[in-house]
Coordinates of C-alpha atoms in Angstrom, one line a residue:
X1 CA -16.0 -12.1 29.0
X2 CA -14.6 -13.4 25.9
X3 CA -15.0 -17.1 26.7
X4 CA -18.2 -16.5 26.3
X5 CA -18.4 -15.9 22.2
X6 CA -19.9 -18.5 20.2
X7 CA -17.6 -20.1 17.2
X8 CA -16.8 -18.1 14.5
X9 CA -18.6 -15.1 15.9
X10 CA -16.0 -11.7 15.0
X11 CA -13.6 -10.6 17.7
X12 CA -15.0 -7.0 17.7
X13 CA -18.5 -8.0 18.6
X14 CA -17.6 -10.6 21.4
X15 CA -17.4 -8.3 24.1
X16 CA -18.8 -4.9 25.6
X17 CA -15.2 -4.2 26.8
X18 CA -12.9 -1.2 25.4
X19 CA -11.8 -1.8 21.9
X20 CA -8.5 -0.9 20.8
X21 CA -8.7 1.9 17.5
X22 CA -6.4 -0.1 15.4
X23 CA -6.4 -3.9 16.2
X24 CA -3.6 -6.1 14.9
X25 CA -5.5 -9.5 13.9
X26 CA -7.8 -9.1 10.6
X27 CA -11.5 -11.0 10.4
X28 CA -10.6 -13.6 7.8
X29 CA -10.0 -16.5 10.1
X30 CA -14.3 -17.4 11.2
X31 CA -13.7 -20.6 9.4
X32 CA -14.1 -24.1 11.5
X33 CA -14.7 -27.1 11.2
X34 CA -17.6 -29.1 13.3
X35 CA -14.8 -30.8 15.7
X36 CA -12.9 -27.3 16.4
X37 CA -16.8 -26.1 17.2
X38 CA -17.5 -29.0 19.1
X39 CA -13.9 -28.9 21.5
X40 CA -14.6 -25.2 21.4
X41 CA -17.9 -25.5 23.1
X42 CA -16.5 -28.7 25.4
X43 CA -12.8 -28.3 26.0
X44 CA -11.7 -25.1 26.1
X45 CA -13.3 -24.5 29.1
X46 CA -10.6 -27.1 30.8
X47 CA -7.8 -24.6 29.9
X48 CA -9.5 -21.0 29.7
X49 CA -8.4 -18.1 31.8
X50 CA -11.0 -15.4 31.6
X51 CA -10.0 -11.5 30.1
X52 CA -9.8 -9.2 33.1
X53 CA -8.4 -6.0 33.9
X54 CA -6.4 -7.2 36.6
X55 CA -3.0 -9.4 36.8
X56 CA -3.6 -13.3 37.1
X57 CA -1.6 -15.2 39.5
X58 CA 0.6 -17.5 37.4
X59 CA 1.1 -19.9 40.7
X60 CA -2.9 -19.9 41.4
X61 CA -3.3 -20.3 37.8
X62 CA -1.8 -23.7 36.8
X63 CA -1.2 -24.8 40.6
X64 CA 2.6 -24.7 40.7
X65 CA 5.3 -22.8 40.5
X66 CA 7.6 -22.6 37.0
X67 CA 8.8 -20.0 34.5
X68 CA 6.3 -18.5 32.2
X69 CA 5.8 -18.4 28.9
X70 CA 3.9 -16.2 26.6
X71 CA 2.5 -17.4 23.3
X72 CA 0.7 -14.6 21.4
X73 CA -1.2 -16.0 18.1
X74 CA -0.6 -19.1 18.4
X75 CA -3.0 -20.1 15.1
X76 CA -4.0 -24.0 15.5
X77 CA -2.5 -24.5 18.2
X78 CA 0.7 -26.8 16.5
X79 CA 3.5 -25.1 17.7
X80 CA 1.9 -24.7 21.3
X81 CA 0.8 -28.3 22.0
X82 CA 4.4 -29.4 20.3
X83 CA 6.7 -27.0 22.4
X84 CA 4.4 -27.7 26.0
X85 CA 4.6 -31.6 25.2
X86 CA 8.8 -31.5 25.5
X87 CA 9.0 -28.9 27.8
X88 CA 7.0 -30.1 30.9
X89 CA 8.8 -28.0 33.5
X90 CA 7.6 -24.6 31.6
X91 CA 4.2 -23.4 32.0
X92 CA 2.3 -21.5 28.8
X93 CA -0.1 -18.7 28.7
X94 CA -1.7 -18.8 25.3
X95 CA -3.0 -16.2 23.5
X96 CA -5.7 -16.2 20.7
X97 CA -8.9 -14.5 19.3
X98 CA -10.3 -17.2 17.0
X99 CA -12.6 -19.8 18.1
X100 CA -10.9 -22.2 15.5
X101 CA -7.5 -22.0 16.6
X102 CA -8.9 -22.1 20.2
X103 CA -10.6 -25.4 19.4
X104 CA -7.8 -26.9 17.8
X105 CA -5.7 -26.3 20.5
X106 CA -7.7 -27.5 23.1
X107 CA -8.1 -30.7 21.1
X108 CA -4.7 -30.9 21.2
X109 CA -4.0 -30.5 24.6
X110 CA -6.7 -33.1 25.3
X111 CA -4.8 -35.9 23.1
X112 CA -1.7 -35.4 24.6
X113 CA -3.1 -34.7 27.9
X114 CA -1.1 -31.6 28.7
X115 CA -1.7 -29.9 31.9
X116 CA 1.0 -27.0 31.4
X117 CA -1.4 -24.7 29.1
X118 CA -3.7 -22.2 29.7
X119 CA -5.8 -20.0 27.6
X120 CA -7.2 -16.4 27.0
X121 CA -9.4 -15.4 24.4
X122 CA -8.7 -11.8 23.9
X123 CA -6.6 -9.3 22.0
X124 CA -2.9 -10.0 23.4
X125 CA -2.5 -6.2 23.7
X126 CA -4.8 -5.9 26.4
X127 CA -4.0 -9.3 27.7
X128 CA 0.2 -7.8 28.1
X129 CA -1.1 -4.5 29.6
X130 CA -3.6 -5.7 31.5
X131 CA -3.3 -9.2 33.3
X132 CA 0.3 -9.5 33.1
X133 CA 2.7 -8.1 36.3
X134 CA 6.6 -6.6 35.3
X135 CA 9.0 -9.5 35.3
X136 CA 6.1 -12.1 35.2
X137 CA 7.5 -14.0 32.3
X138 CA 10.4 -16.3 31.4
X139 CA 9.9 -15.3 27.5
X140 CA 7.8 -14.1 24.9
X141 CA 7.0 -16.3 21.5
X142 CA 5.5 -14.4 18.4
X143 CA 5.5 -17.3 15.4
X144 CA 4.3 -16.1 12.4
X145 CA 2.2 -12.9 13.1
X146 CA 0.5 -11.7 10.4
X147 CA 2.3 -9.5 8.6
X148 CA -0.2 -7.1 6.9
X149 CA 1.6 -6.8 3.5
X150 CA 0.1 -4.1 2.4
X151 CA 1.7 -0.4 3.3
X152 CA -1.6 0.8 3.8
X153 CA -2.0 -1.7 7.2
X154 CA 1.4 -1.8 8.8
X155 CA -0.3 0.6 11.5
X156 CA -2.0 -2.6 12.3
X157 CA 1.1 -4.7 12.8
X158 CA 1.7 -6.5 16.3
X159 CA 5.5 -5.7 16.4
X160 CA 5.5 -1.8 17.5
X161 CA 8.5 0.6 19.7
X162 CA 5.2 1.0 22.1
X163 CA 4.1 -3.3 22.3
X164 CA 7.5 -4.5 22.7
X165 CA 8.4 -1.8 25.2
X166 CA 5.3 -3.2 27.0
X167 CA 6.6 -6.8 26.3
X168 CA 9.7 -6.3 27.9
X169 CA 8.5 -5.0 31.1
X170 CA 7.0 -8.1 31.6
X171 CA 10.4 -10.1 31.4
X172 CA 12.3 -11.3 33.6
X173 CA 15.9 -10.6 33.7
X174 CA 17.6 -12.2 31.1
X175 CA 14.1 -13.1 29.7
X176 CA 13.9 -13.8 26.2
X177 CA 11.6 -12.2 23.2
X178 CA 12.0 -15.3 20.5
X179 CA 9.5 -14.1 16.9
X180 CA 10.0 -15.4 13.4
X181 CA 8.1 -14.5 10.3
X182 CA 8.3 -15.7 6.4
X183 CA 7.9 -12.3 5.4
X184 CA 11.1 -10.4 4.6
X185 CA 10.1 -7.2 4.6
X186 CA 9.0 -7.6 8.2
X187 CA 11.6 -9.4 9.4
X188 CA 13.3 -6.5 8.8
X189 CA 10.7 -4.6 10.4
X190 CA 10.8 -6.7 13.5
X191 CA 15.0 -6.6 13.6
X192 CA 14.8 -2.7 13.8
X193 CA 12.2 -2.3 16.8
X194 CA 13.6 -5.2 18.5
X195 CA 17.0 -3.0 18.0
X196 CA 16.0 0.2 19.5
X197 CA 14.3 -0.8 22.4
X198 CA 16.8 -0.1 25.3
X199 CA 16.1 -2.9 27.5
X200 CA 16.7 -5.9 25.1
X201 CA 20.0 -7.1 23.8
X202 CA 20.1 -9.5 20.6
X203 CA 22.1 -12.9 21.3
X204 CA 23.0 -12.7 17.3
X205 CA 24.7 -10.8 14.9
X206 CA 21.4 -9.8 13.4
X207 CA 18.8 -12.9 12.4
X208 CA 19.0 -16.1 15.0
X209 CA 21.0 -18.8 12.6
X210 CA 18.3 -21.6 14.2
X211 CA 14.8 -22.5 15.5
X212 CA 16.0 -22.3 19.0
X213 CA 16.4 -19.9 22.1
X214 CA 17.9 -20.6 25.2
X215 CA 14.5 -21.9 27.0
X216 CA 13.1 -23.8 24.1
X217 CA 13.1 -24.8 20.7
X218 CA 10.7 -23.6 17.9
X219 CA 9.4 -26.8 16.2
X220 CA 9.5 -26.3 12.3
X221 CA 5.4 -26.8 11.6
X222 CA 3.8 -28.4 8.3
X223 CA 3.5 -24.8 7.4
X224 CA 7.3 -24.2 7.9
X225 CA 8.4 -27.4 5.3
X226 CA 6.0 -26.8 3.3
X227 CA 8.0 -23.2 2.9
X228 CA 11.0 -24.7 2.7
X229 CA 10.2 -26.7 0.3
X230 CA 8.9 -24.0 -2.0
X231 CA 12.4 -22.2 -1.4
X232 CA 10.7 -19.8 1.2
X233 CA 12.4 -18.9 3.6
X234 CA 12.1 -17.9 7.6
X235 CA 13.6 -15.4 10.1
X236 CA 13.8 -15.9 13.8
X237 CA 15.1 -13.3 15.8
X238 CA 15.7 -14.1 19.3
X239 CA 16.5 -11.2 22.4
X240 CA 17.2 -10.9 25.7
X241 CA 15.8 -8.8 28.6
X242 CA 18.8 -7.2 30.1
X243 CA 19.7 -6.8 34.2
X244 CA 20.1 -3.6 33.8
X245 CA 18.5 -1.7 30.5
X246 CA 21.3 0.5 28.6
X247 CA 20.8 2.1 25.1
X248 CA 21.7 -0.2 22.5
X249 CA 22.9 0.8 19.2
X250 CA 21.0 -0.6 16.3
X251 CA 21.7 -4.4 15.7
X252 CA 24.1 -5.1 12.9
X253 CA 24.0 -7.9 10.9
X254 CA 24.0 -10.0 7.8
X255 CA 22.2 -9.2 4.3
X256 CA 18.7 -11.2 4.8
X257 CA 18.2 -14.0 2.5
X258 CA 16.9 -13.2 -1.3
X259 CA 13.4 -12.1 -1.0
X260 CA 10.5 -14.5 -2.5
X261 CA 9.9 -14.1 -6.4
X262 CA 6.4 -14.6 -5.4
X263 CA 6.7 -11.9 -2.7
X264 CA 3.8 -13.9 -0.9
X265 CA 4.2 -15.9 2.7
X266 CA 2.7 -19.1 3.0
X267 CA 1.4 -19.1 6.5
X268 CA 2.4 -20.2 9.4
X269 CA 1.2 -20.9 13.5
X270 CA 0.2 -17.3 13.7
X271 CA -2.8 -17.4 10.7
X272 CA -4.1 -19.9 8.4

């Protein structure tokens, strides 16, 4: 079970289960601090849902009934916390590998006392295909995945035809898939599988022009001014499950920003 890892110990070696051949979160994150170790170790345990191979009751789960949400990499937790505090009515499944992040969330939750988060330790592949019924969510938040620059690793990226087709089965109608990235090149990445997958519509004319989709706002994190002040800039792209899935011809829209002179990101909610 991969609650039961100690801090900092790698994903990979967690847990006897199946391993995926190509996983889609790197090593470099076994950093943390003695109070992210210590709520770790303490907390987590108030919010953690077990890995299993079967599909978790959402109701049973937090002990009500509201729409779901599904927050895949959700770094130190920022975003999460920020988004559950103003949105009490919404519950959130949280997904993560790293102890760190884990413990900083849960400290989080703690402070503000939130009751509307849960969270599995595991890869979020496995979590989608595995624990996760069709039509179980009300949408889908990917903030800041990382985008494995290098040509030589996009086969490791999280944004693939084959994960978003498996995404969008697990919306509900009119469900919403809401990612962002400070990487242009997979923006554009994320814009053309978002495009082609037949069930999803996009509710703009290529890039979302703000933080927002219709269940939620994204809040803009330290990592996000600090961007912004450095004259990087972000994409959020924001689609919609569709009643009834039709092909969809690819999404048209506006030039992208001007790419980075630096060609670098500078982090964000979904790595350090």
């Amino acid at each position: 079970m991969s609650s039961t890892r100690t801090p900092g110990q790698s994903p990979d070696t967690a847990s006897p289960l199946r391993r995926r051949l190509v996983r889609s979160f790197g090593s470099g994150r076994g950093r943390i601090t003695r109070a992210q170790e210590r709520a770790y170790r303490e907390v987590f345990r108030r919010y953690a849902v077990p890995y299993r191979t079967q599909a978790i009751d959402p109701e049973a789960c937090f002990g009500r009934k509201a729409p779901l949400v599904l927050e895949i990499g959700f770094g130190m937790g920022e975003t999460t916390a920020a988004i559950a505090a103003v949105k009490p009515q919404l519950d959130f499944l949280a997904v993560e590998v790293f102890a760190a992040g884990i413990g900083a969330l849960a400290m989080h939750l703690a402070r503000l006392e939130l009751t509307n988060v849960r969270i599995v330790q595991h890869d979020a592949v496995e979590v989608v295909r595995d624990m996760l019924s069709p039509g179980a969510l009300a949408a889908v938040h990917i903030f800041f995945p990382d985008p494995w620059p290098k040509a030589r690793h996009h086969k490791r990226r999280l944004i693939t035809p084959a994960f978003i087709s498996s995404l969008a089965q697990r919306l509900a109608p009119s469900g919403i898939i809401h990612c962002a990235t400070d990487w242009q090149h997979y923006a554009e990445h994320m814009l053309d599988v978002l495009s082609h997958e037949p069930s999803l519509s996009n509710l703009h004319r290529g890039f979302a022009p703000a933080l927002n989709n219709p269940l939620c706002d994204r809040p803009a994190t330290k990592f996000h001014a600090r961007g912004q002040r450095l004259g990087h800039p972000v994409w959020d792209l924001v689609f919609q499950r569709t009643p009834t899935p039709t092909p969809l011809p690819e999404a048209e829209g506006p030039d992208p920003p001007a790419s980075r002179a630096s060609g670098r990101g500078v982090g964000g909610e979904g790595r350090n």
